[in-house]
Coordinates of C-alpha atoms in Angstrom, one line a residue:
Chain A
M1 CA -103.3 38.6 -87.6
A2 CA -104.2 36.6 -84.5
A3 CA -101.2 34.4 -85.0
T4 CA -98.8 37.4 -85.0
R5 CA -100.4 38.8 -81.8
I6 CA -100.0 35.5 -80.0
G7 CA -96.4 35.4 -81.4
S8 CA -95.6 38.8 -80.0
L9 CA -97.3 38.0 -76.7
L10 CA -95.2 34.8 -76.3
H11 CA -92.1 36.8 -77.3
A12 CA -92.9 39.4 -74.6
L13 CA -93.5 36.6 -72.1
G14 CA -90.2 35.0 -72.9
L15 CA -88.4 38.3 -72.4
L16 CA -90.1 38.8 -69.1
I17 CA -88.9 35.4 -67.9
V18 CA -85.3 36.2 -68.9
L19 CA -85.6 39.6 -67.4
A20 CA -86.9 38.2 -64.1
F21 CA -84.2 35.6 -64.0
A22 CA -81.5 38.3 -64.5
L23 CA -83.0 40.9 -62.3
F24 CA -84.4 38.9 -59.3
P25 CA -81.0 38.4 -57.5
F26 CA -80.5 42.2 -57.8
Y27 CA -84.0 42.9 -56.6
W28 CA -83.4 40.5 -53.6
M29 CA -80.1 42.1 -52.8
V30 CA -81.6 45.6 -52.8
T31 CA -84.7 44.7 -50.8
S32 CA -82.8 42.6 -48.3
S33 CA -80.5 45.6 -47.6
L34 CA -83.6 47.5 -46.6
K35 CA -85.0 44.9 -44.2
D36 CA -84.1 44.3 -40.6
Q37 CA -82.6 41.0 -39.4
T38 CA -85.9 39.4 -38.3
E39 CA -87.6 40.2 -41.6
L40 CA -84.6 38.9 -43.4
L41 CA -84.6 35.5 -41.8
A42 CA -88.4 35.1 -41.8
S43 CA -89.6 31.9 -43.5
P44 CA -91.6 32.1 -45.7
P45 CA -89.9 35.2 -47.0
V46 CA -91.6 38.5 -46.3
W47 CA -92.6 40.4 -49.5
F48 CA -94.1 43.5 -47.8
F49 CA -92.1 45.2 -45.1
H50 CA -91.2 48.6 -43.6
P51 CA -88.0 49.6 -45.4
T52 CA -85.2 50.8 -43.1
L53 CA -81.9 52.4 -43.9
S54 CA -80.3 51.2 -40.7
N55 CA -78.1 48.7 -42.5
Y56 CA -76.7 51.6 -44.7
M57 CA -76.2 53.8 -41.6
D58 CA -74.3 50.9 -40.0
I59 CA -72.0 50.3 -42.9
F60 CA -71.3 54.0 -43.5
A61 CA -70.7 54.5 -39.8
D62 CA -68.0 51.9 -40.2
T63 CA -65.1 53.6 -42.0
K64 CA -64.0 50.2 -43.2
V65 CA -66.6 50.2 -45.9
T66 CA -66.1 53.8 -47.1
T67 CA -62.3 53.2 -47.2
A68 CA -62.8 50.0 -49.1
V69 CA -65.1 51.6 -51.7
L70 CA -62.5 54.4 -52.2
N71 CA -59.7 51.8 -52.6
S72 CA -61.8 49.9 -55.1
L73 CA -62.5 53.1 -57.0
I74 CA -58.8 54.0 -57.1
V75 CA -57.7 50.5 -58.3
A76 CA -60.5 50.1 -60.8
V77 CA -60.3 53.5 -62.4
S78 CA -56.5 53.4 -62.7
T79 CA -56.6 49.9 -64.2
T80 CA -59.3 50.9 -66.7
L81 CA -57.4 54.0 -67.7
L82 CA -54.1 52.1 -68.1
S83 CA -55.8 49.2 -70.0
V84 CA -57.3 51.7 -72.5
I85 CA -54.2 53.8 -72.8
L86 CA -51.9 50.8 -73.3
G87 CA -54.4 48.5 -75.1
T88 CA -55.7 50.8 -77.9
P89 CA -52.4 51.5 -79.5
A90 CA -51.5 47.8 -79.4
A91 CA -54.9 47.0 -81.0
Y92 CA -54.2 49.6 -83.7
A93 CA -50.9 48.0 -84.5
L94 CA -52.4 44.6 -84.6
A95 CA -55.2 45.7 -86.7
R96 CA -53.3 47.6 -89.3
F97 CA -49.6 46.6 -89.4
E98 CA -47.9 43.5 -90.7
F99 CA -44.9 42.6 -88.6
R100 CA -42.9 39.5 -87.7
G101 CA -44.5 37.5 -84.8
K102 CA -47.9 39.2 -85.1
A103 CA -49.7 35.9 -85.0
D104 CA -47.7 34.7 -82.0
L105 CA -48.3 38.0 -80.1
W106 CA -52.0 37.6 -80.8
F107 CA -52.0 34.1 -79.5
W108 CA -50.0 35.2 -76.4
F109 CA -52.7 37.7 -75.6
I110 CA -55.4 35.0 -75.9
S111 CA -53.4 32.5 -73.8
N112 CA -53.1 35.0 -71.0
R113 CA -56.8 34.5 -70.4
M114 CA -56.7 30.7 -70.7
I115 CA -55.0 30.3 -67.3
S116 CA -57.2 30.1 -64.3
P117 CA -56.4 33.0 -62.0
I118 CA -56.1 30.7 -58.9
V119 CA -53.2 28.8 -60.6
L120 CA -51.2 32.0 -60.6
A121 CA -52.2 33.2 -57.1
L122 CA -49.3 31.6 -55.2
P123 CA -46.5 32.5 -57.7
V124 CA -47.8 36.1 -57.8
Y125 CA -48.0 36.2 -54.1
L126 CA -44.3 35.1 -53.8
L127 CA -43.2 37.4 -56.5
S128 CA -44.9 40.5 -55.1
R129 CA -43.5 39.7 -51.6
Q130 CA -40.0 39.5 -53.1
V131 CA -40.3 42.9 -54.9
G132 CA -42.0 44.4 -51.9
L133 CA -45.3 45.1 -53.6
L134 CA -47.4 43.1 -51.1
N135 CA -50.0 45.3 -49.5
T136 CA -50.0 48.0 -52.1
R137 CA -52.8 49.1 -54.4
L138 CA -50.2 49.1 -57.2
V139 CA -49.9 45.3 -57.1
L140 CA -53.6 45.0 -57.8
V141 CA -53.4 47.5 -60.6
L142 CA -50.6 45.5 -62.2
I143 CA -52.3 42.2 -61.8
Y144 CA -55.7 43.4 -63.1
L145 CA -53.9 45.0 -66.0
T146 CA -52.5 41.6 -67.2
F147 CA -56.1 40.3 -67.2
N148 CA -57.7 43.4 -68.7
L149 CA -55.2 44.2 -71.5
P150 CA -56.1 41.1 -73.6
I151 CA -59.8 42.0 -73.5
V152 CA -59.1 45.6 -74.5
V153 CA -56.7 44.5 -77.3
W154 CA -59.1 41.9 -78.7
I155 CA -62.2 44.0 -78.7
C156 CA -60.4 47.1 -80.1
T157 CA -58.4 45.2 -82.7
D158 CA -61.7 43.9 -84.1
Q159 CA -63.3 47.3 -84.0
F160 CA -60.3 49.0 -85.7
R161 CA -60.2 46.4 -88.4
S162 CA -63.7 47.4 -89.4
I163 CA -62.6 50.9 -90.1
P164 CA -62.0 51.3 -93.9
P165 CA -58.3 51.4 -94.7
D166 CA -59.0 54.2 -97.2
L167 CA -59.5 56.6 -94.3
E168 CA -56.0 56.0 -93.0
Q169 CA -54.4 56.3 -96.5
S170 CA -56.3 59.5 -97.2
A171 CA -55.1 61.0 -93.9
R172 CA -51.6 59.9 -94.6
L173 CA -51.7 61.7 -98.0
E174 CA -53.0 64.8 -96.2
G175 CA -50.0 64.8 -93.9
A176 CA -51.3 63.1 -90.8
S177 CA -48.7 61.4 -88.6
Q178 CA -49.2 57.9 -87.4
F179 CA -50.2 59.3 -84.0
D180 CA -52.6 61.8 -85.7
I181 CA -54.2 58.9 -87.6
F182 CA -54.6 56.9 -84.4
W183 CA -55.8 59.8 -82.3
R184 CA -58.1 61.6 -84.8
I185 CA -59.5 58.8 -86.8
Y186 CA -59.1 55.3 -85.2
L187 CA -59.9 56.3 -81.6
P188 CA -63.1 58.4 -82.3
L189 CA -64.4 55.8 -84.9
G190 CA -63.5 52.9 -82.6
L191 CA -65.2 54.5 -79.6
P192 CA -67.9 51.8 -79.4
G193 CA -65.2 49.1 -79.0
V194 CA -63.2 51.2 -76.6
A195 CA -66.3 51.8 -74.5
V196 CA -67.2 48.2 -74.3
S197 CA -63.7 47.1 -73.4
A198 CA -63.5 49.8 -70.7
I199 CA -66.7 48.6 -69.1
F200 CA -65.3 45.1 -69.1
A201 CA -62.1 46.2 -67.6
F202 CA -63.8 48.3 -64.9
I203 CA -66.3 45.6 -63.9
F204 CA -63.5 43.0 -63.7
S205 CA -61.3 45.2 -61.6
W206 CA -64.1 46.3 -59.4
N207 CA -65.4 42.8 -58.6
E208 CA -62.2 40.9 -58.4
L209 CA -62.0 39.1 -55.1
L210 CA -59.2 36.4 -55.2
Y211 CA -56.1 38.5 -55.7
A212 CA -57.5 41.3 -53.5
L213 CA -57.9 38.8 -50.7
V214 CA -54.5 37.1 -51.2
L215 CA -52.3 40.2 -51.8
I216 CA -53.8 42.7 -49.4
T217 CA -53.8 42.0 -45.7
S218 CA -53.7 45.5 -44.2
Q219 CA -57.2 46.7 -43.3
G220 CA -56.8 50.2 -44.8
L221 CA -56.0 48.9 -48.3
K222 CA -58.7 46.3 -48.7
T223 CA -61.1 46.6 -51.6
A224 CA -64.9 46.5 -51.4
P225 CA -65.6 42.9 -52.3
V226 CA -63.1 41.8 -49.6
V227 CA -64.7 43.9 -47.0
A228 CA -68.2 42.6 -47.9
T229 CA -67.0 39.0 -47.3
N230 CA -65.3 40.1 -44.1
F231 CA -68.7 40.4 -42.5
M232 CA -69.0 36.6 -42.8
S233 CA -66.8 35.8 -39.9
G234 CA -67.3 34.7 -36.3
Y235 CA -70.7 33.5 -35.2
E236 CA -72.9 36.1 -36.8
L237 CA -74.1 36.5 -40.4
P238 CA -75.2 40.1 -40.7
W239 CA -77.1 39.6 -44.0
G240 CA -78.5 43.1 -44.0
K241 CA -75.0 44.7 -43.9
I242 CA -73.7 42.3 -46.5
M243 CA -76.6 43.1 -48.8
A244 CA -76.2 46.9 -48.2
T245 CA -72.5 46.7 -48.9
G246 CA -73.3 44.7 -52.1
T247 CA -75.7 47.3 -53.2
V248 CA -73.1 50.1 -52.6
I249 CA -70.6 48.1 -54.6
V250 CA -72.8 47.6 -57.6
L251 CA -73.8 51.2 -57.8
P252 CA -70.6 52.7 -59.3
V253 CA -70.4 50.0 -62.0
T254 CA -74.0 50.6 -63.0
V255 CA -73.4 54.4 -63.2
F256 CA -70.2 53.9 -65.2
A257 CA -71.8 51.5 -67.6
M258 CA -74.7 53.9 -68.2
L259 CA -72.3 56.8 -68.8
V260 CA -70.3 54.8 -71.3
S261 CA -73.1 53.0 -73.0
R262 CA -74.2 56.0 -75.1
H263 CA -70.9 55.7 -77.0
M264 CA -71.7 52.1 -77.8
I265 CA -73.9 53.0 -80.8
R266 CA -73.3 50.9 -83.8
G267 CA -73.1 52.4 -87.3
L268 CA -70.8 55.3 -86.3
T269 CA -68.7 54.6 -89.3
M270 CA -71.8 54.9 -91.6
G271 CA -71.2 57.4 -94.4
A272 CA -67.5 57.0 -94.5
T273 CA -67.4 55.3 -97.8
K274 CA -69.8 54.8 -100.7
Chain B
M1 CA -40.6 69.3 -120.3
S2 CA -42.4 66.5 -118.6
F3 CA -44.2 67.2 -115.3
L4 CA -44.9 63.7 -114.2
K5 CA -42.4 61.0 -115.1
L6 CA -42.5 57.3 -114.5
D7 CA -39.2 55.7 -115.3
K8 CA -39.3 51.8 -115.6
V9 CA -41.5 51.6 -112.5
V10 CA -41.9 48.1 -111.1
K11 CA -44.1 46.7 -108.4
R12 CA -43.7 43.3 -106.9
Y13 CA -45.7 41.6 -104.2
G14 CA -43.2 39.2 -102.8
S15 CA -41.8 37.6 -105.9
I16 CA -44.9 38.3 -108.0
P17 CA -44.5 41.3 -110.3
V18 CA -47.7 43.2 -110.9
I19 CA -46.3 46.3 -112.7
H20 CA -43.7 45.4 -115.2
G21 CA -41.4 48.4 -115.8
V22 CA -43.9 51.1 -116.8
S23 CA -42.4 54.3 -118.3
L24 CA -44.6 57.3 -119.0
E25 CA -44.4 61.1 -119.2
A26 CA -47.1 63.7 -118.7
K27 CA -47.0 67.4 -119.5
K28 CA -48.0 70.1 -117.0
G29 CA -51.8 70.6 -117.0
E30 CA -52.4 67.4 -118.9
F31 CA -55.4 65.1 -118.1
V32 CA -54.1 61.5 -118.3
V33 CA -56.5 58.6 -117.9
F34 CA -55.3 55.1 -117.0
V35 CA -57.8 52.6 -118.4
G36 CA -57.9 48.8 -118.4
P37 CA -59.8 45.8 -117.2
S38 CA -59.9 45.1 -113.5
G39 CA -56.7 43.7 -112.2
C40 CA -54.6 45.4 -114.9
G41 CA -52.6 47.4 -112.2
K42 CA -54.0 50.8 -113.0
S43 CA -55.0 51.6 -109.4
T44 CA -51.7 50.2 -108.1
L45 CA -49.8 52.4 -110.5
L46 CA -51.8 55.4 -109.3
R47 CA -51.1 54.5 -105.7
M48 CA -47.4 54.2 -106.5
I49 CA -47.5 57.8 -107.8
A50 CA -49.3 58.9 -104.6
G51 CA -46.8 57.0 -102.4
L52 CA -49.4 54.7 -100.9
E53 CA -47.7 51.7 -102.5
E54 CA -44.0 51.2 -102.3
I55 CA -42.1 51.2 -105.6
S56 CA -40.1 48.0 -106.0
A57 CA -37.8 49.4 -108.8
G58 CA -37.7 52.5 -111.0
D59 CA -38.4 56.1 -110.2
V60 CA -41.3 58.5 -110.1
S61 CA -40.7 62.2 -110.5
I62 CA -43.1 65.1 -110.1
D63 CA -42.2 68.6 -111.3
G64 CA -38.6 67.6 -111.8
R65 CA -38.2 66.1 -108.3
V66 CA -37.7 62.4 -107.8
V67 CA -40.2 61.4 -105.2
T68 CA -39.7 57.6 -105.2
S69 CA -38.8 57.6 -101.5
V70 CA -40.6 60.8 -100.4
A71 CA -43.5 60.4 -98.0
P72 CA -47.0 60.6 -99.5
A73 CA -47.8 63.9 -97.8
D74 CA -44.7 65.6 -99.1
R75 CA -45.3 64.8 -102.7
E76 CA -47.8 67.6 -103.1
V77 CA -50.4 65.3 -104.5
S78 CA -54.1 65.0 -103.7
M79 CA -56.2 61.9 -104.3
V80 CA -59.9 61.2 -104.6
F81 CA -60.7 57.7 -103.5
Q82 CA -63.2 55.4 -105.1
S83 CA -64.9 55.1 -101.6
Y84 CA -64.5 58.9 -101.1
A85 CA -62.8 58.1 -97.7
L86 CA -64.6 60.9 -95.9
Y87 CA -64.0 60.9 -92.1
P88 CA -67.5 60.0 -90.8
H89 CA -67.1 61.6 -87.4
M90 CA -66.1 65.0 -88.8
S91 CA -68.3 67.7 -90.4
V92 CA -67.8 68.5 -94.1
F93 CA -65.8 71.6 -93.1
D94 CA -63.5 69.5 -90.9
N95 CA -63.2 66.9 -93.6
I96 CA -62.0 69.5 -96.1
A97 CA -59.8 71.3 -93.6
F98 CA -58.1 68.2 -92.3
G99 CA -55.1 68.4 -94.5
L100 CA -54.6 72.1 -93.8
K101 CA -54.9 71.5 -90.1
M102 CA -52.2 68.8 -90.4
A103 CA -50.1 71.3 -92.2
K104 CA -50.6 73.7 -89.2
M105 CA -52.0 76.4 -91.4
P106 CA -53.5 79.4 -89.4
A107 CA -57.2 79.1 -88.7
D108 CA -58.3 82.2 -90.7
Q109 CA -56.4 81.0 -93.8
I110 CA -58.0 77.6 -93.4
I111 CA -61.5 79.2 -93.4
G112 CA -60.6 81.1 -96.6
R113 CA -59.3 78.0 -98.4
V114 CA -62.3 75.9 -97.4
D115 CA -64.8 78.6 -98.5
E116 CA -63.0 78.9 -101.8
A117 CA -63.2 75.2 -102.4
A118 CA -66.8 75.1 -101.2
S119 CA -67.8 77.8 -103.7
I120 CA -66.1 76.1 -106.6
L121 CA -68.0 72.9 -105.8
Q122 CA -71.2 74.6 -104.6
I123 CA -71.2 72.8 -101.3
G124 CA -71.2 75.9 -99.1
P125 CA -74.6 75.1 -97.4
L126 CA -73.3 71.6 -96.5
L127 CA -70.3 72.6 -94.5
S128 CA -71.7 71.9 -91.1
R129 CA -73.2 68.5 -92.1
K130 CA -71.8 65.1 -91.4
P131 CA -71.0 62.7 -94.3
R132 CA -73.8 60.4 -93.5
Q133 CA -76.3 63.3 -94.1
L134 CA -75.1 63.7 -97.7
S135 CA -76.1 62.0 -100.9
G136 CA -73.6 60.1 -103.0
G137 CA -73.1 63.1 -105.3
Q138 CA -72.6 65.5 -102.5
R139 CA -70.0 63.1 -100.8
Q140 CA -68.2 63.0 -104.1
R141 CA -68.0 66.8 -104.2
V142 CA -66.7 66.9 -100.6
A143 CA -64.0 64.4 -101.5
I144 CA -63.0 66.5 -104.5
G145 CA -63.1 69.6 -102.2
R146 CA -60.7 67.9 -99.8
A147 CA -58.4 67.4 -102.7
I148 CA -58.5 70.9 -104.2
V149 CA -58.2 72.7 -100.9
R150 CA -54.5 71.8 -100.6
H151 CA -53.6 73.3 -104.0
P152 CA -51.7 70.2 -105.0
K153 CA -49.3 70.0 -108.0
L154 CA -51.0 66.8 -109.1
F155 CA -54.5 65.4 -108.7
L156 CA -55.0 61.6 -108.6
F157 CA -58.5 60.1 -109.1
D158 CA -59.1 56.5 -108.3
E159 CA -62.3 55.5 -110.1
P160 CA -64.1 58.4 -108.5
L161 CA -67.5 57.9 -110.2
S162 CA -68.0 54.2 -110.0
N163 CA -70.3 54.4 -107.0
L164 CA -72.7 56.9 -108.6
D165 CA -75.7 56.1 -110.7
A166 CA -75.6 56.7 -114.5
E167 CA -77.1 60.2 -114.5
L168 CA -75.0 61.5 -111.7
R169 CA -71.9 60.0 -113.2
A170 CA -72.4 61.8 -116.5
Q171 CA -73.0 65.1 -114.6
M172 CA -69.9 64.7 -112.4
R173 CA -67.9 63.8 -115.4
V174 CA -68.6 67.2 -116.9
E175 CA -67.8 68.8 -113.6
I176 CA -64.5 67.1 -113.4
A177 CA -63.7 68.2 -116.9
R178 CA -64.7 71.8 -116.0
L179 CA -62.6 71.6 -112.9
H180 CA -59.6 70.6 -114.9
R181 CA -60.1 73.4 -117.3
N182 CA -60.5 76.0 -114.6
L183 CA -57.6 74.8 -112.3
G184 CA -55.3 73.8 -115.1
V185 CA -53.6 71.3 -112.8
T186 CA -52.2 68.0 -114.0
M187 CA -54.6 65.1 -113.3
V188 CA -54.2 61.4 -113.4
Y189 CA -57.5 59.6 -113.5
V190 CA -58.1 55.8 -113.2
T191 CA -61.2 54.2 -114.6
H192 CA -62.4 51.0 -116.2
D193 CA -65.1 52.9 -118.0
Q194 CA -63.8 53.7 -121.5
V195 CA -66.5 56.3 -122.0
E196 CA -65.0 58.3 -119.1
A197 CA -61.6 57.8 -120.6
M198 CA -62.6 59.0 -124.0
T199 CA -64.5 62.0 -122.8
L200 CA -62.1 63.3 -120.1
A201 CA -58.6 62.4 -121.3
D202 CA -56.0 64.5 -123.2
R203 CA -54.2 61.2 -123.3
I204 CA -55.3 57.7 -122.5
V205 CA -52.9 55.0 -121.2
V206 CA -54.3 51.6 -121.9
L207 CA -53.0 49.0 -119.4
R208 CA -53.2 45.3 -119.4
A209 CA -51.5 42.9 -116.9
G210 CA -49.2 45.5 -115.5
Q211 CA -48.0 46.7 -118.9
I212 CA -48.8 49.7 -121.1
E213 CA -50.6 48.5 -124.3
Q214 CA -50.8 51.9 -125.9
V215 CA -50.6 55.6 -125.0
G216 CA -52.3 58.3 -127.2
S217 CA -55.1 60.8 -127.6
P218 CA -58.7 59.4 -127.5
S219 CA -59.0 59.7 -131.3
T220 CA -55.6 58.1 -131.9
L221 CA -56.6 55.1 -129.8
Y222 CA -60.0 54.9 -131.5
D223 CA -58.7 55.3 -135.0
E224 CA -55.3 53.6 -134.9
P225 CA -55.3 51.0 -132.1
A226 CA -51.9 49.4 -131.8
N227 CA -53.3 46.0 -131.2
R228 CA -56.4 43.9 -130.9
F229 CA -56.7 44.4 -127.2
V230 CA -56.8 48.2 -127.5
A231 CA -59.2 48.0 -130.4
G232 CA -61.5 45.8 -128.4
F233 CA -61.3 47.9 -125.3
I234 CA -61.7 51.4 -126.7
G235 CA -65.0 52.1 -128.4
S236 CA -68.6 51.3 -127.4
P237 CA -70.2 49.1 -128.6
K238 CA -67.1 46.9 -128.9
M239 CA -65.4 46.2 -132.2
N240 CA -66.5 43.1 -134.1
F241 CA -63.7 40.6 -134.8
I242 CA -63.7 38.0 -137.6
E243 CA -61.0 35.4 -137.8
A244 CA -60.1 35.3 -141.5
R245 CA -57.1 34.4 -143.7
I246 CA -55.0 36.4 -146.1
G247 CA -55.9 35.5 -149.7
A248 CA -53.7 37.6 -151.9
V249 CA -51.4 40.6 -151.3
A250 CA -50.8 43.3 -153.9
D251 CA -48.9 46.5 -153.7
N252 CA -51.8 48.5 -152.5
A253 CA -54.4 46.0 -151.5
I254 CA -54.9 43.0 -149.3
T255 CA -57.6 40.4 -150.1
L256 CA -59.1 38.5 -147.1
S257 CA -61.1 35.4 -147.2
H258 CA -63.9 34.3 -144.9
P259 CA -67.3 32.8 -145.6
A260 CA -69.1 35.8 -144.0
F261 CA -67.7 38.2 -146.7
V262 CA -69.8 38.7 -149.8
G263 CA -68.4 36.3 -152.3
G264 CA -66.1 34.8 -149.6
T265 CA -63.5 37.6 -150.0
L266 CA -63.0 41.2 -149.0
T267 CA -60.4 43.5 -150.5
V268 CA -58.9 46.2 -148.4
E269 CA -57.3 48.9 -150.5
R270 CA -54.2 49.8 -148.5
A271 CA -50.7 48.5 -148.1
P272 CA -50.1 46.4 -145.0
L273 CA -47.9 47.9 -142.3
R274 CA -45.6 44.9 -142.5
P275 CA -44.9 42.3 -145.1
V276 CA -47.6 39.5 -145.0
S277 CA -47.8 36.2 -146.7
P278 CA -50.9 34.7 -148.3
G279 CA -52.6 32.0 -146.1
A280 CA -51.6 33.7 -142.9
P281 CA -54.3 34.1 -140.2
V282 CA -55.6 37.6 -139.8
T283 CA -58.2 39.1 -137.4
V284 CA -60.5 41.6 -139.2
G285 CA -61.9 44.3 -137.0
L286 CA -65.1 46.2 -137.8
R287 CA -66.6 48.9 -135.6
P288 CA -70.4 48.5 -135.1
D289 CA -70.9 52.2 -135.7
N290 CA -69.1 52.1 -139.0
L291 CA -71.4 49.3 -140.4
T292 CA -74.6 50.1 -142.2
I293 CA -77.6 48.0 -143.3
G294 CA -79.0 48.0 -146.8
S295 CA -75.7 49.3 -148.3
P296 CA -75.5 49.2 -152.2
N297 CA -72.0 47.7 -151.8
P298 CA -72.4 45.2 -149.0
I299 CA -69.2 43.5 -147.7
L300 CA -70.9 41.1 -145.3
N301 CA -73.8 38.7 -145.7
L302 CA -75.4 38.3 -142.3
T303 CA -78.5 36.7 -140.8
A304 CA -80.4 38.9 -138.4
D305 CA -80.7 37.6 -134.8
F306 CA -82.2 40.3 -132.6
S307 CA -82.2 44.1 -132.1
E308 CA -82.2 46.5 -129.2
N309 CA -84.0 49.8 -129.4
L310 CA -81.8 52.5 -127.9
G311 CA -84.1 55.4 -128.8
G312 CA -82.1 57.3 -131.4
H313 CA -80.2 54.2 -132.4
T314 CA -80.8 50.5 -132.9
Q315 CA -78.3 47.9 -132.0
I316 CA -78.6 44.9 -134.2
Y317 CA -77.0 41.6 -133.6
A318 CA -76.5 39.3 -136.5
T319 CA -74.7 36.0 -137.2
A320 CA -72.7 34.5 -140.0
T321 CA -71.1 31.2 -140.9
D322 CA -67.9 30.6 -138.8
A323 CA -68.1 34.0 -137.2
P324 CA -69.0 35.2 -133.7
Q325 CA -72.1 37.4 -133.2
I326 CA -71.6 40.7 -135.1
A327 CA -73.1 43.9 -133.7
I328 CA -74.2 46.8 -135.9
L329 CA -75.2 50.2 -134.6
A330 CA -77.7 51.7 -136.9
N331 CA -79.2 55.2 -136.9
G332 CA -82.9 55.6 -136.1
R333 CA -85.3 52.7 -135.4
R334 CA -85.1 49.6 -137.5
A335 CA -87.5 46.7 -137.4
I336 CA -85.6 43.5 -137.8
V337 CA -87.1 40.2 -138.8
R338 CA -85.3 37.3 -137.2
G339 CA -83.6 35.1 -139.7
A340 CA -83.7 37.7 -142.5
T341 CA -80.6 38.2 -144.6
L342 CA -78.8 41.5 -143.9
P343 CA -76.5 43.0 -146.5
V344 CA -74.1 45.0 -144.4
G345 CA -71.7 47.6 -145.8
L346 CA -69.0 49.8 -144.5
A347 CA -70.3 53.3 -144.3
S348 CA -67.3 55.0 -142.8
G349 CA -64.1 54.3 -141.0
R350 CA -61.9 51.5 -142.0
V351 CA -61.3 47.8 -141.8
Y352 CA -58.8 47.0 -139.0
L353 CA -56.4 44.2 -139.4
F354 CA -54.4 42.4 -136.7
D355 CA -51.9 39.6 -137.2
A356 CA -51.8 36.3 -135.3
D357 CA -50.1 38.1 -132.3
G358 CA -52.8 40.7 -132.3
I359 CA -50.6 43.5 -133.6
A360 CA -52.1 46.0 -136.0
M361 CA -51.1 45.4 -139.6

């Protein structure tokens, strides 16, 4: 009895430590965004302070930040939608059909993610300049798509494989077309996998800094992470504004993840067979 | 005129044949059961009729139309899967209506058809539930409802009762038989359970290793098995086999010799189906339910080993010199003393004989 109580106490303590480790940076970012510059730079750090929204007023007064958030939203949402629209049929094909070169295709998807993005930065820059895509949102969507598609395809293939093949055959006997089977059976039953991969795609596209920095130079098209780093120039480091921008950037991802997470329930296929 | 016809149907996976040119005909309204041990190809054959497995050679026709290269949905067949294959994200109503929706039937007609199927199967109150909220038996009914709602020409059942417990299995067996009687539709039913085969079938097809061993009515297969395999497969408890030799052959009698027989010999008073020569090996088959203990004319001298009380019957296992364990199904309860000598006679039925190749003789 006592042993189990101590055990569960230790368990809770361990969880608390992990939680603190994960959440502290987030906490520091949000609280810092609510401090003024003197409190921010105080040493030792100030734990109790008068919160102020002045940093937020500053960044929202600056149209750079709002435009950048809008740009990020456009790029991330289109990338996520395209990844899911293109990735799920591919995953269905890989999960359920046998065709020549299937293993090679699979490996090609994996190998896409083996290359460090920075290795490709220069060739991608030169290519996009050549085709006139430099300084467009489209080029970011296309590049992010190449990174996101493999994730969507892997996760969804695995998810679709777990759906009993009897369901597909039964639907086929009942006159469902290949598209009906995908649309009415695989997609709804594979929703947990689709949701997870959509979150990954969104977070990746939303946070990506390297390509956004290299391929976009015109101020009006810059994405949020780029604008946040733009504050770190010249002789001043406006920590409050950087932290406020950071908080604003994190918000949409959190909301999106919360919206989608209710679809990530396991056991949705329970009751299909047996 | 045959309704379902399989004409030298072959299935190969790569170069490995699994169905070796099966030919079979079924009449309209007939209940045909495919039975055989696991891996005999019975499910593959059923799926070939459904169109879910490609046919490597030969033809399948349904109602006079060759459907070998017709898409599964256009064959006008319905199938009940072993796993039920219900769509877990859809309600019972949507599960049953799925095929009709795919066929673009008007909504009011769909409702009518689903209600009809639901009342036949008594699942009306369940229509708004999801499959996970149903018991095994209820899921089974929904799966059958999904099959009957399309008014198919041919019903296919792939081991539909194997996931149910014994009591429910017996109950659903009766319901399927009743359904067949009421709908009068041709049904092909796959099972490895010979009790299901015996009770449901108009005709049983016994399969082994992708080939038909025998086709016939349940009583034909029971009374006149074509070979040792069918004899051992049909009937519960299983037929006893004794490896004996032919002693003498007369016009109307065959004498067999084996140490287990009383006096070392057993005379069967009938002419063999084919000419046999003395000294040839022969397998003697005796059904446990045909044997009786304490007979005035015993044919076997056995030593009691143990017994199982089955309530109304007692299953007795006994041994003999040079023979495998022999089972006897006796009426009522019998107390058996281990090691006691049992004089066993043949109460009814017959002595089955099979030659060295296992063919009935």
